[in-house]
Short mmCIF file of C-alpha atoms in Angstrom, two decimals:
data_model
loop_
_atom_site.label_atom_id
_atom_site.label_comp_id
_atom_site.label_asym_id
_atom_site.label_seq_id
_atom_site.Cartn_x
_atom_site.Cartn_y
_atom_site.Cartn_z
CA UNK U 144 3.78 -9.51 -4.51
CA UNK U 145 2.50 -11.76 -7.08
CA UNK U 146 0.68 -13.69 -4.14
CA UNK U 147 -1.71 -10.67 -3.29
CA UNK U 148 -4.99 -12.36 -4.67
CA UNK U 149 -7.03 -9.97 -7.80
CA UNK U 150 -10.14 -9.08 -6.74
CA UNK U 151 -13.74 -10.59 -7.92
CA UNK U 152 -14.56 -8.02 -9.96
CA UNK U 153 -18.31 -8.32 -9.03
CA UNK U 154 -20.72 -5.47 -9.75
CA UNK U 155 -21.77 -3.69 -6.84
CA UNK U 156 -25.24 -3.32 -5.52
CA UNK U 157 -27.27 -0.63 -6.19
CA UNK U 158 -27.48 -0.32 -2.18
CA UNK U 159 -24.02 -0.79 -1.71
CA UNK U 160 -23.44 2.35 -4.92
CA UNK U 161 -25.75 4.62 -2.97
CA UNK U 162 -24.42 4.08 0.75
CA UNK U 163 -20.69 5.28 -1.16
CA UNK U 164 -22.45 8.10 -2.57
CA UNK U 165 -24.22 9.12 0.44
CA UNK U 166 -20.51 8.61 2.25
CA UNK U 167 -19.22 10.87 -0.33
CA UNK U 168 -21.49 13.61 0.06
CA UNK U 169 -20.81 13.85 3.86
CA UNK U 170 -17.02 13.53 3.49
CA UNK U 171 -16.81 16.75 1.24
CA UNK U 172 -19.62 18.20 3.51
CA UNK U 173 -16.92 18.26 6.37
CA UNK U 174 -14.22 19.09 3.95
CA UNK U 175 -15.54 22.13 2.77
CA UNK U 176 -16.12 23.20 6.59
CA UNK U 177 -12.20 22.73 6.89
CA UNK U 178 -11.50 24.41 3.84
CA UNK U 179 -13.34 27.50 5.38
CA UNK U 180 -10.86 28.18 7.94
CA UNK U 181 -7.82 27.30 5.78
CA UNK U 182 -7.31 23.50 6.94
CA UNK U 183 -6.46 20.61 5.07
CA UNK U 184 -6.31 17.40 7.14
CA UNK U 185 -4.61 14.24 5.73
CA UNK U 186 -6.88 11.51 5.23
CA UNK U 187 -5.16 7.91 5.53
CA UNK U 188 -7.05 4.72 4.77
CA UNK U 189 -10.69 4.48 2.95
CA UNK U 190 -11.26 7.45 1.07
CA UNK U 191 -7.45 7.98 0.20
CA UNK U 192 -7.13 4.18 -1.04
CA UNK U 193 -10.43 4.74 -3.32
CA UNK U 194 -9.26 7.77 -4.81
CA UNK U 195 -5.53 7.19 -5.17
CA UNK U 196 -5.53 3.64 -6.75
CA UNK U 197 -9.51 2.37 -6.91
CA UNK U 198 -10.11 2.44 -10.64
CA UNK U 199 -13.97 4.14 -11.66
CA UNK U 200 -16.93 1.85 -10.73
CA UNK U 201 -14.92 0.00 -7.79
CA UNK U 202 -16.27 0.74 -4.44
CA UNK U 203 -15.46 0.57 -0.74
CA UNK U 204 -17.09 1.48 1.42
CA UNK U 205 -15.72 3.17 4.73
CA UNK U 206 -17.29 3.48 8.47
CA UNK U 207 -15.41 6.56 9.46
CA UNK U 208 -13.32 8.97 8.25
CA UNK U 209 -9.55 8.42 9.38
CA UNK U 210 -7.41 11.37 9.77
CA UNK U 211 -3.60 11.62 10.45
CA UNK U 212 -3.16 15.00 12.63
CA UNK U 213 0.11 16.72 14.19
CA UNK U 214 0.29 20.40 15.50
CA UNK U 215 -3.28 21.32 13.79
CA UNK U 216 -4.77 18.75 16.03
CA UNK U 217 -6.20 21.11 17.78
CA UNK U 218 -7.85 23.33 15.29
CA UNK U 219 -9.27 20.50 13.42
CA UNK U 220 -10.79 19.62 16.92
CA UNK U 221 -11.96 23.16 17.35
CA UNK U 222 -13.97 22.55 13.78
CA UNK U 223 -15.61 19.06 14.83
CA UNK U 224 -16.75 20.66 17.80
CA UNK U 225 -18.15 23.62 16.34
CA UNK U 226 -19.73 21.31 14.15
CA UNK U 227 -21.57 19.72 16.94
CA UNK U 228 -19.58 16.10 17.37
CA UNK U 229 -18.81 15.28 20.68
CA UNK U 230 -15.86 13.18 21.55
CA UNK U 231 -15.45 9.99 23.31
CA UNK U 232 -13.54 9.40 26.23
CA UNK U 233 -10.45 7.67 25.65
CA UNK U 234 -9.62 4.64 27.44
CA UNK U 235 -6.38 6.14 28.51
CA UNK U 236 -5.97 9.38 29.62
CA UNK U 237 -2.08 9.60 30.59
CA UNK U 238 -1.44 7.18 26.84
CA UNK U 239 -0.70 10.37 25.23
CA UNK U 240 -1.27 8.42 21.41
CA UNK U 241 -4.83 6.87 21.98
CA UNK U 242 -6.98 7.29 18.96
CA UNK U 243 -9.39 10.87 19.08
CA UNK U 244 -13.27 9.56 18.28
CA UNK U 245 -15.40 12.25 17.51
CA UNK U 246 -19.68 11.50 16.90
CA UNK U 247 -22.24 13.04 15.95
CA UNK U 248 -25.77 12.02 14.97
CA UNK U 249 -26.86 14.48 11.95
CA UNK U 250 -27.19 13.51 8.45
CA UNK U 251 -25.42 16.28 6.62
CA UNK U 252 -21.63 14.95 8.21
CA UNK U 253 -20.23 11.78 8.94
CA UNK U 254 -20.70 9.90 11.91
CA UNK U 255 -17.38 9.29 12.82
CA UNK U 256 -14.13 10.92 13.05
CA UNK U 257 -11.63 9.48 14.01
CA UNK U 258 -8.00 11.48 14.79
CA UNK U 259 -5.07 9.90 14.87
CA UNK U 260 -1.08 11.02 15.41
CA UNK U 261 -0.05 8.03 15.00
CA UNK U 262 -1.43 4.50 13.60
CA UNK U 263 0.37 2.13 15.48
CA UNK U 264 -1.45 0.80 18.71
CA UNK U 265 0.50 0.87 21.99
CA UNK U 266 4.00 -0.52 20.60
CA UNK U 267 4.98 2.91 18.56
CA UNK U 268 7.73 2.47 15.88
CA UNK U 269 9.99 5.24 14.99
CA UNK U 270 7.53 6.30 11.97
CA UNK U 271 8.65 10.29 11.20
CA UNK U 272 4.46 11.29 10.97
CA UNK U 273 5.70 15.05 10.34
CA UNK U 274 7.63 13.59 6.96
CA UNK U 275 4.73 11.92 6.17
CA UNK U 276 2.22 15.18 6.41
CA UNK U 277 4.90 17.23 4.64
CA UNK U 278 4.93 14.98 2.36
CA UNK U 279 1.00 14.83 2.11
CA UNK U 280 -0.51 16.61 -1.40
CA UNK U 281 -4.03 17.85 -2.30
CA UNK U 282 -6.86 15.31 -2.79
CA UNK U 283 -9.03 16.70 -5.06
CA UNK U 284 -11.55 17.64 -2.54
CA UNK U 285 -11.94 20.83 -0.58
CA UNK U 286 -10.57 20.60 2.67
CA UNK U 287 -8.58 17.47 2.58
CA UNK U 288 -4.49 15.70 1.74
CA UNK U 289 -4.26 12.69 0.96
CA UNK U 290 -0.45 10.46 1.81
CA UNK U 291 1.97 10.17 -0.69
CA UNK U 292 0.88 6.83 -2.35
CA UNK U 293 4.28 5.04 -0.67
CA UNK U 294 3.55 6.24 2.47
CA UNK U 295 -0.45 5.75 2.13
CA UNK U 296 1.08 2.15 1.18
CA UNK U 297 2.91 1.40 4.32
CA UNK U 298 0.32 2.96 6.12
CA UNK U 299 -2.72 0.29 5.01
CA UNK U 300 0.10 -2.15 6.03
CA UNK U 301 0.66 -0.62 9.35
CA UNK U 302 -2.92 -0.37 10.23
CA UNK U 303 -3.78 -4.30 8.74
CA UNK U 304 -0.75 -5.03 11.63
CA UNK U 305 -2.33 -3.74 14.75
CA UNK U 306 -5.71 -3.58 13.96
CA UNK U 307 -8.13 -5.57 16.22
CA UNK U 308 -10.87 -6.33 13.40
CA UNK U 309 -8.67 -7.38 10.95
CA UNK U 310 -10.19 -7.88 7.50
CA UNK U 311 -8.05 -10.01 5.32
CA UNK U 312 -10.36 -9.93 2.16
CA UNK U 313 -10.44 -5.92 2.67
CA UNK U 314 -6.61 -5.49 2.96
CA UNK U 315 -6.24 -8.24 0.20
CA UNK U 316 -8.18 -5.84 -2.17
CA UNK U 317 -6.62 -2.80 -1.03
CA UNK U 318 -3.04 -3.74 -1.63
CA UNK U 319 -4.11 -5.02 -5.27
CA UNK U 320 -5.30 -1.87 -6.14
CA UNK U 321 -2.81 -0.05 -4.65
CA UNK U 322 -0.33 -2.05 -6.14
CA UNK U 323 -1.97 -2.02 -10.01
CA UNK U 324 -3.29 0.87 -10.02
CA UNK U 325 -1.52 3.67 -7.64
CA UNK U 326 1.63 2.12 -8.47
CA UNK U 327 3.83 2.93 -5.60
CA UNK U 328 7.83 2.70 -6.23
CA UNK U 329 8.43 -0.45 -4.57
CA UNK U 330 11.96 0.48 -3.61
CA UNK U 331 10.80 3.44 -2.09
CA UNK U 332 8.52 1.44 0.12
CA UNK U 333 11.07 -1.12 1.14
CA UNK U 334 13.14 1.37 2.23
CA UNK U 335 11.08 3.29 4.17
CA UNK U 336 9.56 0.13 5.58
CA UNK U 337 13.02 -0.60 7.00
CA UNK U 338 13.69 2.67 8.58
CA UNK U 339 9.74 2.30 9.98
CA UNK U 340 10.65 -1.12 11.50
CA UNK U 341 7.96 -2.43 9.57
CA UNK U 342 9.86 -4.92 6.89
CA UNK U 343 8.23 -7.74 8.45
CA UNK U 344 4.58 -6.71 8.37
CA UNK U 345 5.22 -5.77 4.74
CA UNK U 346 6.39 -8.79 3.84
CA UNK U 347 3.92 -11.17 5.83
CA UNK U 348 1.07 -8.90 4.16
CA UNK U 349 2.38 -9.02 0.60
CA UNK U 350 2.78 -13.12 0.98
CA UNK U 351 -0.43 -13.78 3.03
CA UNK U 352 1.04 -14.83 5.52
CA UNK U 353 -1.25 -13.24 8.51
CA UNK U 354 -4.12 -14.39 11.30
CA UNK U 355 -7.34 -14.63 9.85
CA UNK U 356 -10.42 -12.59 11.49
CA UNK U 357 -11.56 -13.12 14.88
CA UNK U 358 -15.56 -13.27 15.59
CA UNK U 359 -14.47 -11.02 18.85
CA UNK U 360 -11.33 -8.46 20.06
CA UNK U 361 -9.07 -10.48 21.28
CA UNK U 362 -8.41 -9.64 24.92
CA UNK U 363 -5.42 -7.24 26.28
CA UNK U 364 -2.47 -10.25 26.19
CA UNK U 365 -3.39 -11.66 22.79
CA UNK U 366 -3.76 -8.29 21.05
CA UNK U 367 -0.20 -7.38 22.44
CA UNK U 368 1.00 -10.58 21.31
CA UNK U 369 -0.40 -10.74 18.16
CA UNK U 370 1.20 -7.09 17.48
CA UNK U 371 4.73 -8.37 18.41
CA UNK U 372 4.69 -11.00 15.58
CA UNK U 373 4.41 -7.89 13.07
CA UNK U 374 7.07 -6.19 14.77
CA UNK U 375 10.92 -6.32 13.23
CA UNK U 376 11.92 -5.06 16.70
CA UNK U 377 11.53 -6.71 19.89
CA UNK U 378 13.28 -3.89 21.90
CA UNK U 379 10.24 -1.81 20.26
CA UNK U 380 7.85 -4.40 21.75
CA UNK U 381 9.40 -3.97 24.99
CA UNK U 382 9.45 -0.11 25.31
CA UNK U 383 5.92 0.30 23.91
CA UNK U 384 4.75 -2.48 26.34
CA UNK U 385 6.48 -0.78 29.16
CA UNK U 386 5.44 2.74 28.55
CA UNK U 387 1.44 1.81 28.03
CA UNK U 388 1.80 -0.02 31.11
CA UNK U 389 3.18 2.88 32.78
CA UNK U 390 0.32 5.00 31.37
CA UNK U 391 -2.50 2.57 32.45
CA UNK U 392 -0.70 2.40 35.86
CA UNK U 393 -1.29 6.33 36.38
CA UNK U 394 -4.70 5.96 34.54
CA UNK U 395 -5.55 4.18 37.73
CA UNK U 396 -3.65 6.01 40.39
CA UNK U 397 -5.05 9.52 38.70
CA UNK U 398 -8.15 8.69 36.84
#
């Protein structure tokens, strides 16, 4: 733990202040639309990390709004939509855990929303996502949960593992902060990492001991690769391998 790097501390821009403000003002735009019909989506990543562990005056600054969904999927879709985002195709239509993108081109909402069920990418560990929305509590905003702060823990750790733009100075930060300032019961993490079969991501994260950043996405073999070596089980690899592959097989047979 002691190797996860402090932060520089520099002051912000003013540009950089004003495009987090401007982010702001949008995300509780679209809150307050959920709020209306009696939803409260769980946001994981960016917004959660800031307000759970960033202290005042730190900023950073998020692309998209992340959140975790499970049998309200639906009705938060029904909101987007009514909203006037349109969503993307998925690459995959018989991968029934590829990512939801939703757009839209106004200046009153975000941009992007993105819906996930789960936050691994293709090789799925046994991660109990209902536990971890029960467990969810209010954020402060209208319209919104934010994780647990163990869970929202593991979960910057599980996206950092399988994400294709990795960021090490981002996830550097965020686990400083989270770790200083939100505090999270280390044994509580550990444990959960264990039953999440993600003990070895944690613990590669936590030393530094990662890939750096690619200029480009990796292509289909690498990525899979490269999400192995965070894995703590290789049967896990092999089912999640199999299954997409299945899925991708059907994508072509019944596009």
């Amino acid at each position: 733990m002691d190797d996860v790097p402090t932060p520089s501390g520099q002051a912000p821009s003013a540009k950089t202040v004003a495009a987090s403000l401007f982010y702001e003002h949008r995300l509780s735009m679209l809150g307050k639309e959920f709020a209306a019909v009696g939803l409260a989506p769980v946001i994981v990543k960016g917004q959660a990390v800031v307000d759970l562990a960033f202290p005042k005056g730190e900023i950073r600054l998020a692309g998209d709004v992340d959140i975790l969904v499970g049998d309200e999927a639906e009705a938060v879709v029904d909101v987007l939509t009514g909203l006037g985002y349109e969503e993307i195709p998925p690459h995959s239509t018989h991968f029934h855990f590829v990512d939801r993108s939703f757009v839209q081109q106004g200046k009153r909402l975000p941009n992007l929303v993105e819906l996930h069920r789960c936050l691994d990418k293709i090789l799925l560990r046994p991660i109990p996502y209902d536990e971890i929305l029960t467990r969810a509590k209010p954020s402060g905003r209208p319209g919104f949960r934010y994780p647990e702060i163990e869970d929202l823990f593991l979960l910057v750790i599980l996206h950092a593992s399988s994400d294709i733009y990795f960021d090490p100075a981002r996830v550097e930060r965020d686990l400083w902060f989270l770790l200083n300032h939100g505090k999270p019961d280390m044994d509580i993490v550990w444990s959960r990492a264990q039953q999440w079969e993600l003990s070895r991501a944690l613990r590669r994260l936590l030393n530094r001991r990662y890939r750096q950043a690619r200029s480009k996405p990796p292509g289909p073999f690498v990525f899979l690769a490269n999400q192995a070596f965070w894995h703590d089980n290789f049967v896990t690899v092999l089912r999640g391998v199999a299954k997409y592959s299945y899925a991708r097989l059907l994508d072509r047979l019944y596009p």
